[in-house]
Coordinates of C-alpha atoms in Angstrom, one line a residue:
Chain A
M117 CA -1.0 59.0 -106.2
E118 CA -3.3 56.8 -108.4
F119 CA -6.9 56.2 -107.4
D120 CA -6.9 52.7 -109.0
V121 CA -3.9 51.6 -106.8
F122 CA -5.5 53.1 -103.7
L123 CA -8.8 51.3 -104.5
E124 CA -7.0 48.0 -104.9
K125 CA -5.3 48.4 -101.5
F126 CA -8.5 49.6 -100.0
A127 CA -10.4 46.5 -101.1
M128 CA -7.7 44.3 -99.6
C129 CA -8.5 45.6 -96.2
F130 CA -11.7 43.5 -96.2
D131 CA -11.6 39.9 -95.0
E132 CA -13.7 39.0 -98.0
K133 CA -13.9 41.1 -101.2
P134 CA -17.0 43.2 -101.0
A135 CA -19.8 42.2 -103.5
G136 CA -20.2 44.5 -106.5
T137 CA -17.8 47.0 -108.0
L138 CA -16.1 49.5 -105.7
T139 CA -15.9 53.0 -107.2
Y140 CA -14.9 56.5 -106.3
N141 CA -18.4 57.2 -105.0
T142 CA -18.9 54.0 -103.0
D143 CA -20.0 54.7 -99.4
Y144 CA -17.8 52.1 -97.8
H145 CA -19.6 52.4 -94.4
D146 CA -22.6 50.6 -96.0
L147 CA -20.6 47.7 -97.5
D148 CA -21.1 44.2 -96.1
G149 CA -17.9 43.3 -94.2
W150 CA -17.1 46.8 -93.1
S151 CA -16.3 46.4 -89.5
S152 CA -14.0 47.7 -86.7
M153 CA -11.4 45.2 -87.9
T154 CA -11.6 46.6 -91.5
E155 CA -11.0 50.0 -89.9
L156 CA -7.8 48.7 -88.3
D157 CA -6.6 47.1 -91.5
L158 CA -7.2 50.4 -93.3
I159 CA -5.3 52.4 -90.7
Y160 CA -2.4 50.0 -91.0
M161 CA -2.5 50.0 -94.8
L162 CA -2.4 53.8 -94.9
D163 CA 0.5 53.8 -92.4
S164 CA 2.6 51.1 -94.1
D165 CA 1.9 51.9 -97.8
Y166 CA 1.4 55.7 -97.7
G167 CA 3.5 56.5 -94.5
I168 CA 0.7 58.5 -92.8
T169 CA -1.1 58.2 -89.5
V170 CA -4.6 58.9 -90.6
K171 CA -7.1 60.7 -88.3
V172 CA -9.7 58.1 -87.3
D173 CA -12.4 60.8 -87.8
D174 CA -11.3 61.1 -91.4
I175 CA -12.2 57.5 -92.0
R176 CA -15.4 57.8 -90.1
D177 CA -16.5 61.1 -91.6
S178 CA -15.7 60.4 -95.2
K179 CA -18.8 59.7 -97.2
S180 CA -17.1 57.7 -99.9
I181 CA -13.8 56.0 -100.9
G182 CA -13.1 59.0 -103.1
T183 CA -13.5 61.5 -100.3
L184 CA -11.0 59.5 -98.2
F185 CA -8.7 59.2 -101.2
E186 CA -8.6 63.0 -101.6
I187 CA -7.8 63.5 -97.9
I188 CA -5.0 60.9 -98.1
K189 CA -3.7 62.4 -101.4
K190 CA -3.5 65.8 -99.8
R191 CA -1.7 64.4 -96.7
V192 CA 0.8 62.5 -98.9
G193 CA 1.3 65.6 -101.0
V194 CA 1.6 64.0 -104.4
Chain B
M226 CA 24.7 56.8 -57.9
K227 CA 23.9 53.2 -57.3
N228 CA 22.4 50.9 -60.0
A229 CA 19.0 49.3 -59.7
F230 CA 18.3 45.7 -60.8
V231 CA 15.3 43.5 -61.4
T232 CA 16.1 40.6 -59.0
A233 CA 13.0 38.4 -59.4
V234 CA 9.7 38.4 -61.2
E235 CA 6.7 36.1 -60.6
Y236 CA 3.0 36.2 -61.4
Y237 CA -0.3 34.7 -60.5
L238 CA -3.4 33.9 -62.6
P239 CA -6.8 33.2 -61.1
P240 CA -7.9 29.6 -61.8
S241 CA -11.2 30.4 -63.6
V242 CA -10.7 30.4 -67.4
Y243 CA -12.8 32.1 -70.2
S244 CA -11.8 30.2 -73.4
N245 CA -12.5 31.0 -77.0
D246 CA -15.0 28.1 -77.0
D247 CA -16.8 29.9 -74.2
I248 CA -16.8 33.1 -76.2
A249 CA -18.1 31.2 -79.3
R250 CA -20.9 29.8 -77.1
D251 CA -21.8 33.3 -75.8
F252 CA -21.4 35.0 -79.2
P253 CA -22.1 32.4 -82.0
E254 CA -21.2 34.9 -84.7
W255 CA -17.6 34.9 -83.3
P256 CA -16.1 31.4 -83.9
A257 CA -13.2 30.3 -81.7
D258 CA -10.6 29.9 -84.5
K259 CA -11.4 33.4 -85.8
I260 CA -10.8 34.9 -82.4
F261 CA -7.4 33.2 -82.1
G262 CA -6.5 34.2 -85.7
K263 CA -7.3 37.9 -85.0
V264 CA -6.0 38.4 -81.5
G265 CA -3.7 35.5 -80.8
I266 CA -5.5 34.6 -77.5
R267 CA -6.9 31.2 -76.6
E268 CA -7.9 31.8 -73.0
R269 CA -8.1 34.5 -70.3
H270 CA -8.1 34.0 -66.6
I271 CA -10.9 35.7 -64.7
A272 CA -10.9 36.8 -61.1
G273 CA -13.7 35.4 -58.9
N274 CA -16.6 37.6 -57.8
D275 CA -15.0 38.3 -54.4
E276 CA -11.4 38.5 -55.7
C277 CA -9.9 41.9 -56.1
A278 CA -6.8 43.0 -58.0
S279 CA -4.9 43.3 -54.6
D280 CA -5.7 39.6 -53.9
L281 CA -4.0 38.6 -57.2
A282 CA -1.0 40.8 -56.4
V283 CA -0.8 39.3 -52.9
Q284 CA -0.8 35.8 -54.4
A285 CA 1.9 36.8 -56.8
A286 CA 4.0 38.2 -54.0
E287 CA 3.6 35.0 -51.9
I288 CA 4.8 33.0 -55.0
L289 CA 7.8 35.3 -55.2
F290 CA 8.7 34.8 -51.5
R291 CA 8.1 31.0 -51.8
K292 CA 10.2 30.6 -55.0
H293 CA 13.0 32.9 -53.8
P294 CA 13.6 32.0 -50.1
E295 CA 16.7 34.2 -50.2
I296 CA 14.3 37.2 -50.3
D297 CA 13.4 38.1 -46.7
R298 CA 10.1 40.0 -46.6
N299 CA 11.4 41.9 -43.6
S300 CA 14.0 43.4 -45.9
I301 CA 11.3 45.1 -48.1
D302 CA 11.4 48.8 -47.3
F303 CA 9.1 50.1 -50.1
L304 CA 6.0 48.7 -51.7
I305 CA 4.5 50.0 -55.0
F306 CA 1.1 48.7 -56.1
C307 CA 0.1 49.5 -59.7
S308 CA -3.6 49.0 -60.4
Q309 CA -6.7 50.7 -61.7
S310 CA -8.9 48.4 -59.6
P311 CA -8.3 49.5 -55.9
D312 CA -10.2 47.7 -53.1
Y313 CA -11.6 51.0 -51.9
F314 CA -11.5 54.7 -52.7
L315 CA -9.5 54.9 -49.6
P316 CA -7.2 53.7 -48.0
S317 CA -4.7 52.9 -50.7
S318 CA -4.6 49.2 -51.5
S319 CA -0.8 49.2 -50.9
C320 CA -1.4 50.0 -47.2
L321 CA -3.7 46.9 -47.0
I322 CA -1.2 44.8 -48.9
Q323 CA 1.6 45.8 -46.5
D324 CA -0.3 44.3 -43.7
R325 CA -1.5 41.2 -45.6
L326 CA 2.1 40.4 -46.7
G327 CA 3.5 41.0 -43.2
L328 CA 5.9 43.6 -44.5
P329 CA 7.6 45.8 -41.8
V330 CA 5.7 48.9 -40.6
S331 CA 8.8 50.9 -41.5
C332 CA 8.0 50.1 -45.2
G333 CA 6.7 52.9 -47.5
A334 CA 3.7 52.0 -49.6
V335 CA 2.1 53.8 -52.5
D336 CA -0.5 53.0 -55.2
I337 CA 0.0 54.0 -58.8
N338 CA -3.1 54.3 -61.0
L339 CA -1.9 53.4 -64.5
G340 CA -2.8 50.6 -66.9
C341 CA -0.8 49.1 -69.8
S342 CA 2.1 51.5 -69.4
G343 CA 2.0 51.1 -65.6
Y344 CA 4.6 48.4 -65.1
V345 CA 7.3 50.5 -66.8
Y346 CA 6.3 53.6 -64.9
A347 CA 6.3 51.8 -61.6
L348 CA 9.7 50.3 -62.5
S349 CA 11.1 53.8 -63.1
L350 CA 9.9 54.9 -59.6
A351 CA 11.3 51.7 -58.0
A352 CA 14.6 52.1 -59.8
S353 CA 14.8 55.8 -58.7
L354 CA 14.2 54.9 -55.1
V355 CA 16.9 52.3 -55.1
K356 CA 19.4 54.4 -57.1
S357 CA 19.0 57.4 -54.8
S358 CA 19.3 55.1 -51.7
V359 CA 15.8 56.2 -50.5
A360 CA 15.0 52.5 -50.4
R361 CA 16.9 49.3 -50.8
N362 CA 14.4 46.5 -51.6
V363 CA 11.3 47.7 -53.5
L364 CA 8.5 45.2 -54.0
L365 CA 6.6 46.3 -57.1
L366 CA 3.2 44.6 -57.4
T367 CA 0.7 44.9 -60.3
G368 CA -2.8 43.6 -60.1
E369 CA -5.7 44.1 -62.5
T370 CA -9.3 42.8 -62.9
Y371 CA -10.5 44.6 -66.1
S372 CA -13.0 41.7 -66.4
K373 CA -15.1 43.5 -63.8
F374 CA -15.2 46.6 -66.0
L375 CA -16.6 44.7 -69.0
S376 CA -20.2 44.5 -70.2
S377 CA -21.3 40.9 -70.6
S378 CA -22.4 41.8 -74.2
D379 CA -19.0 43.3 -75.1
K380 CA -17.5 40.4 -77.2
S381 CA -14.5 42.4 -78.4
N382 CA -13.1 43.4 -75.0
R383 CA -14.1 40.1 -73.4
S384 CA -12.0 38.4 -76.1
L385 CA -9.0 40.6 -75.2
F386 CA -8.7 41.2 -71.5
G387 CA -7.7 38.7 -68.7
D388 CA -7.0 39.2 -65.0
A389 CA -3.6 38.7 -63.2
G390 CA -1.2 39.8 -60.6
S391 CA 2.5 40.1 -60.6
A392 CA 5.4 40.7 -58.2
T393 CA 8.9 42.1 -59.0
L394 CA 11.7 42.8 -56.6
V395 CA 14.0 45.8 -57.4
S396 CA 17.3 45.9 -55.5
P397 CA 20.8 47.4 -55.7
E398 CA 22.1 44.0 -56.8
G399 CA 20.8 41.4 -59.2
K400 CA 21.0 40.1 -62.8
Y401 CA 19.1 42.6 -64.8
R402 CA 20.2 46.2 -64.5
I403 CA 17.5 48.8 -65.1
G404 CA 18.5 51.4 -67.7
A405 CA 17.3 54.8 -68.6
F406 CA 13.6 55.5 -69.2
A407 CA 11.6 57.3 -71.9
F408 CA 8.0 58.5 -71.1
G409 CA 5.0 60.0 -72.8
T410 CA 1.5 61.1 -72.1
D411 CA -1.4 62.4 -74.3
G412 CA -4.4 63.1 -72.1
S413 CA -6.3 64.7 -75.0
K414 CA -7.1 61.1 -76.1
A415 CA -8.1 59.9 -72.6
R416 CA -11.7 59.2 -73.7
S417 CA -10.5 56.6 -76.2
L418 CA -10.1 54.1 -73.3
I419 CA -12.3 54.9 -70.3
V420 CA -14.8 53.8 -67.7
Q421 CA -16.8 57.0 -67.2
S422 CA -19.0 56.3 -64.2
G423 CA -18.1 55.2 -60.7
G424 CA -15.4 57.8 -60.0
S425 CA -15.7 61.2 -58.4
R426 CA -16.6 62.9 -61.7
H427 CA -19.7 60.8 -62.1
K428 CA -20.3 58.4 -59.2
E429 CA -23.7 57.1 -60.2
P430 CA -24.2 54.9 -63.3
Y431 CA -25.4 56.6 -66.5
G432 CA -27.5 53.6 -67.4
D433 CA -25.6 53.4 -70.7
S434 CA -23.3 50.4 -71.1
A435 CA -20.8 52.5 -73.2
K436 CA -20.3 54.7 -70.2
D437 CA -20.8 52.4 -67.2
F438 CA -18.4 49.7 -68.6
L439 CA -15.0 49.9 -70.2
F440 CA -15.2 51.7 -73.5
M441 CA -12.3 51.3 -75.9
D442 CA -12.1 53.0 -79.3
G443 CA -9.9 50.3 -81.0
A444 CA -9.2 52.4 -84.0
E445 CA -8.0 55.4 -82.0
I446 CA -5.9 53.2 -79.8
F447 CA -4.4 51.4 -82.7
S448 CA -3.7 54.6 -84.6
F449 CA -2.0 56.1 -81.5
T450 CA 0.1 52.9 -81.0
L451 CA 1.3 52.9 -84.6
D452 CA 2.2 56.6 -84.4
R453 CA 3.8 56.7 -81.0
I454 CA 5.4 53.4 -80.1
P455 CA 8.1 53.4 -82.9
Q456 CA 9.1 56.8 -81.6
L457 CA 9.1 55.5 -78.0
V458 CA 11.4 52.6 -79.0
Q459 CA 13.7 55.1 -80.7
E460 CA 13.7 57.4 -77.7
T461 CA 14.4 54.5 -75.3
L462 CA 17.3 53.4 -77.4
S463 CA 18.7 56.8 -77.6
R464 CA 18.5 57.4 -73.9
N465 CA 20.4 54.2 -73.3
D466 CA 23.0 55.0 -76.0
M467 CA 22.0 52.0 -78.0
Q468 CA 20.8 51.1 -81.4
K469 CA 18.2 48.6 -82.5
K470 CA 20.8 46.0 -83.3
D471 CA 22.0 46.1 -79.6
I472 CA 18.7 44.8 -78.4
D473 CA 18.5 41.0 -78.0
L474 CA 14.8 40.8 -77.0
F475 CA 11.9 43.2 -77.3
V476 CA 9.1 42.8 -74.7
F477 CA 6.2 45.1 -75.4
H478 CA 2.9 45.4 -73.6
Q479 CA 1.0 42.3 -74.8
A480 CA -2.1 44.0 -76.2
N481 CA -3.0 41.5 -78.9
T482 CA -1.1 39.8 -81.7
Y483 CA -2.7 42.1 -84.3
I484 CA -1.2 45.2 -82.8
L485 CA 2.0 43.6 -81.9
E486 CA 2.6 42.2 -85.4
C487 CA 1.9 45.6 -87.0
L488 CA 4.3 47.3 -84.6
R489 CA 7.0 44.6 -85.2
K490 CA 6.8 45.1 -88.9
K491 CA 6.7 48.9 -88.7
I492 CA 9.7 49.1 -86.4
G493 CA 11.5 46.4 -88.3
I494 CA 12.2 43.9 -85.5
E495 CA 13.1 40.3 -86.4
K496 CA 10.5 37.7 -85.2
E497 CA 13.0 35.8 -83.1
K498 CA 13.8 39.0 -81.1
F499 CA 10.1 39.9 -80.5
Y500 CA 8.6 38.2 -77.5
V501 CA 4.9 37.3 -77.7
C502 CA 3.3 35.8 -74.6
L503 CA -0.5 36.2 -74.4
E504 CA -2.0 33.0 -75.8
Q505 CA -2.9 31.7 -72.3
T506 CA -3.5 35.0 -70.5
G507 CA -5.0 37.6 -72.9
N508 CA -4.2 41.3 -72.4
T509 CA -3.6 41.5 -68.7
V510 CA -3.0 45.3 -68.7
S511 CA -0.1 46.3 -66.3
N512 CA 0.7 42.6 -65.7
S513 CA 1.5 41.7 -69.3
I514 CA 5.1 42.8 -69.3
P515 CA 6.0 41.2 -66.0
I516 CA 4.3 38.0 -67.1
A517 CA 6.3 38.0 -70.3
L518 CA 9.5 38.8 -68.3
A519 CA 8.8 35.9 -65.9
E520 CA 8.2 33.5 -68.9
A521 CA 11.3 34.8 -70.7
F522 CA 13.4 34.3 -67.5
S523 CA 12.2 30.7 -67.1
S524 CA 12.7 30.0 -70.9
G525 CA 16.3 31.3 -70.7
L526 CA 15.6 34.1 -73.2
M527 CA 16.7 36.9 -70.9
T528 CA 20.2 37.4 -72.2
G529 CA 21.8 40.6 -73.3
N530 CA 19.7 43.8 -73.6
V531 CA 15.9 43.6 -73.3
L532 CA 13.8 46.6 -74.3
L533 CA 10.5 47.0 -72.5
A534 CA 7.7 49.2 -73.9
G535 CA 4.4 49.8 -72.2
F536 CA 1.5 51.8 -73.8
G537 CA -2.2 52.3 -73.5
V538 CA -4.9 53.9 -71.3
G539 CA -4.2 57.5 -70.4
L540 CA -3.0 57.7 -73.1
S541 CA 0.3 56.9 -71.6
W542 CA 3.6 55.2 -72.7
A543 CA 7.0 54.4 -71.3
G544 CA 10.1 52.4 -72.2
T545 CA 13.3 51.2 -70.7
V546 CA 16.1 48.6 -71.3
L547 CA 17.1 45.8 -68.9
S548 CA 20.7 44.7 -69.4

């Protein structure tokens, strides 16, 4: 499971691409455009593209895109 | 054992409308076209200040009796009222409705407190009563006024929920045979969709809008829906010895088009077979499936096998097939 691919899919969950460069350490909760709708799009993306039902708390408690990526990577098992 | 059939379905919407333009006026950061784009709803009907869920259900029942003169109200021997907005803590609203509709005093009457899964649950009870010859003509009413649970500042939920009432007659003869049911409950997630004050657990208001009005954790509900409802569809098909290809029309609880479209894609249902009917009503909780059925009946779409799936507050879910 590649971080770059995950990052691209993650960015597409936003209605408008967030300003600046998204990285492994970006705290997505602080990004302009992060909203309850983005959360839903992220849940759907993880379900449809990675086949997992994410725990909503994992999205809310993760401090960065990288932290969430590691959780998802572990769940996917590759 | 006898069969049970859905004989007739009608519904009632209160006249007052809360449109996307009204929402955009109240919440300028939430433009009308964006609301429609996200949730697929243009307007919601809102009960009057003195109008209860039972009033909407009574109106729906009167429409049913008026449009179907062959149905004699004296032949109703059981009344089920599904609502989470009773007139009083006691007596049951169904007892009041029995009198208001002039149903025989020999008629049984019960309330069921369920939301978005409620219609399918109530249908299962109505079908069981008919199949076991406990009752012959079951009048199944739903009525809901979630608008009264919503904070005036809650733009998300005010964009979604509308009020309505519905009436369904379940009998031993009719057009649409009620098949086998699948059910599910997960009370561990009850707090994802809840009104915390006003009941016996906490009668007085908390003074906190998140607790005194309807609270919905949209992400938790969405996650539950994506996880459970495909399984519910599979289980419902399996209990009816059917496969997905045997279903001619899927009628799910009309939550909003975002959830419905994600579910449709995940389950792999063709658009033509997936009924969406909430543009003029919003999410009407336990009324959404009977409203969709009534519209599908009148549009001539009710042919072959129709799979119903209700899901939501509880958390609770249920499915069946009408044939």
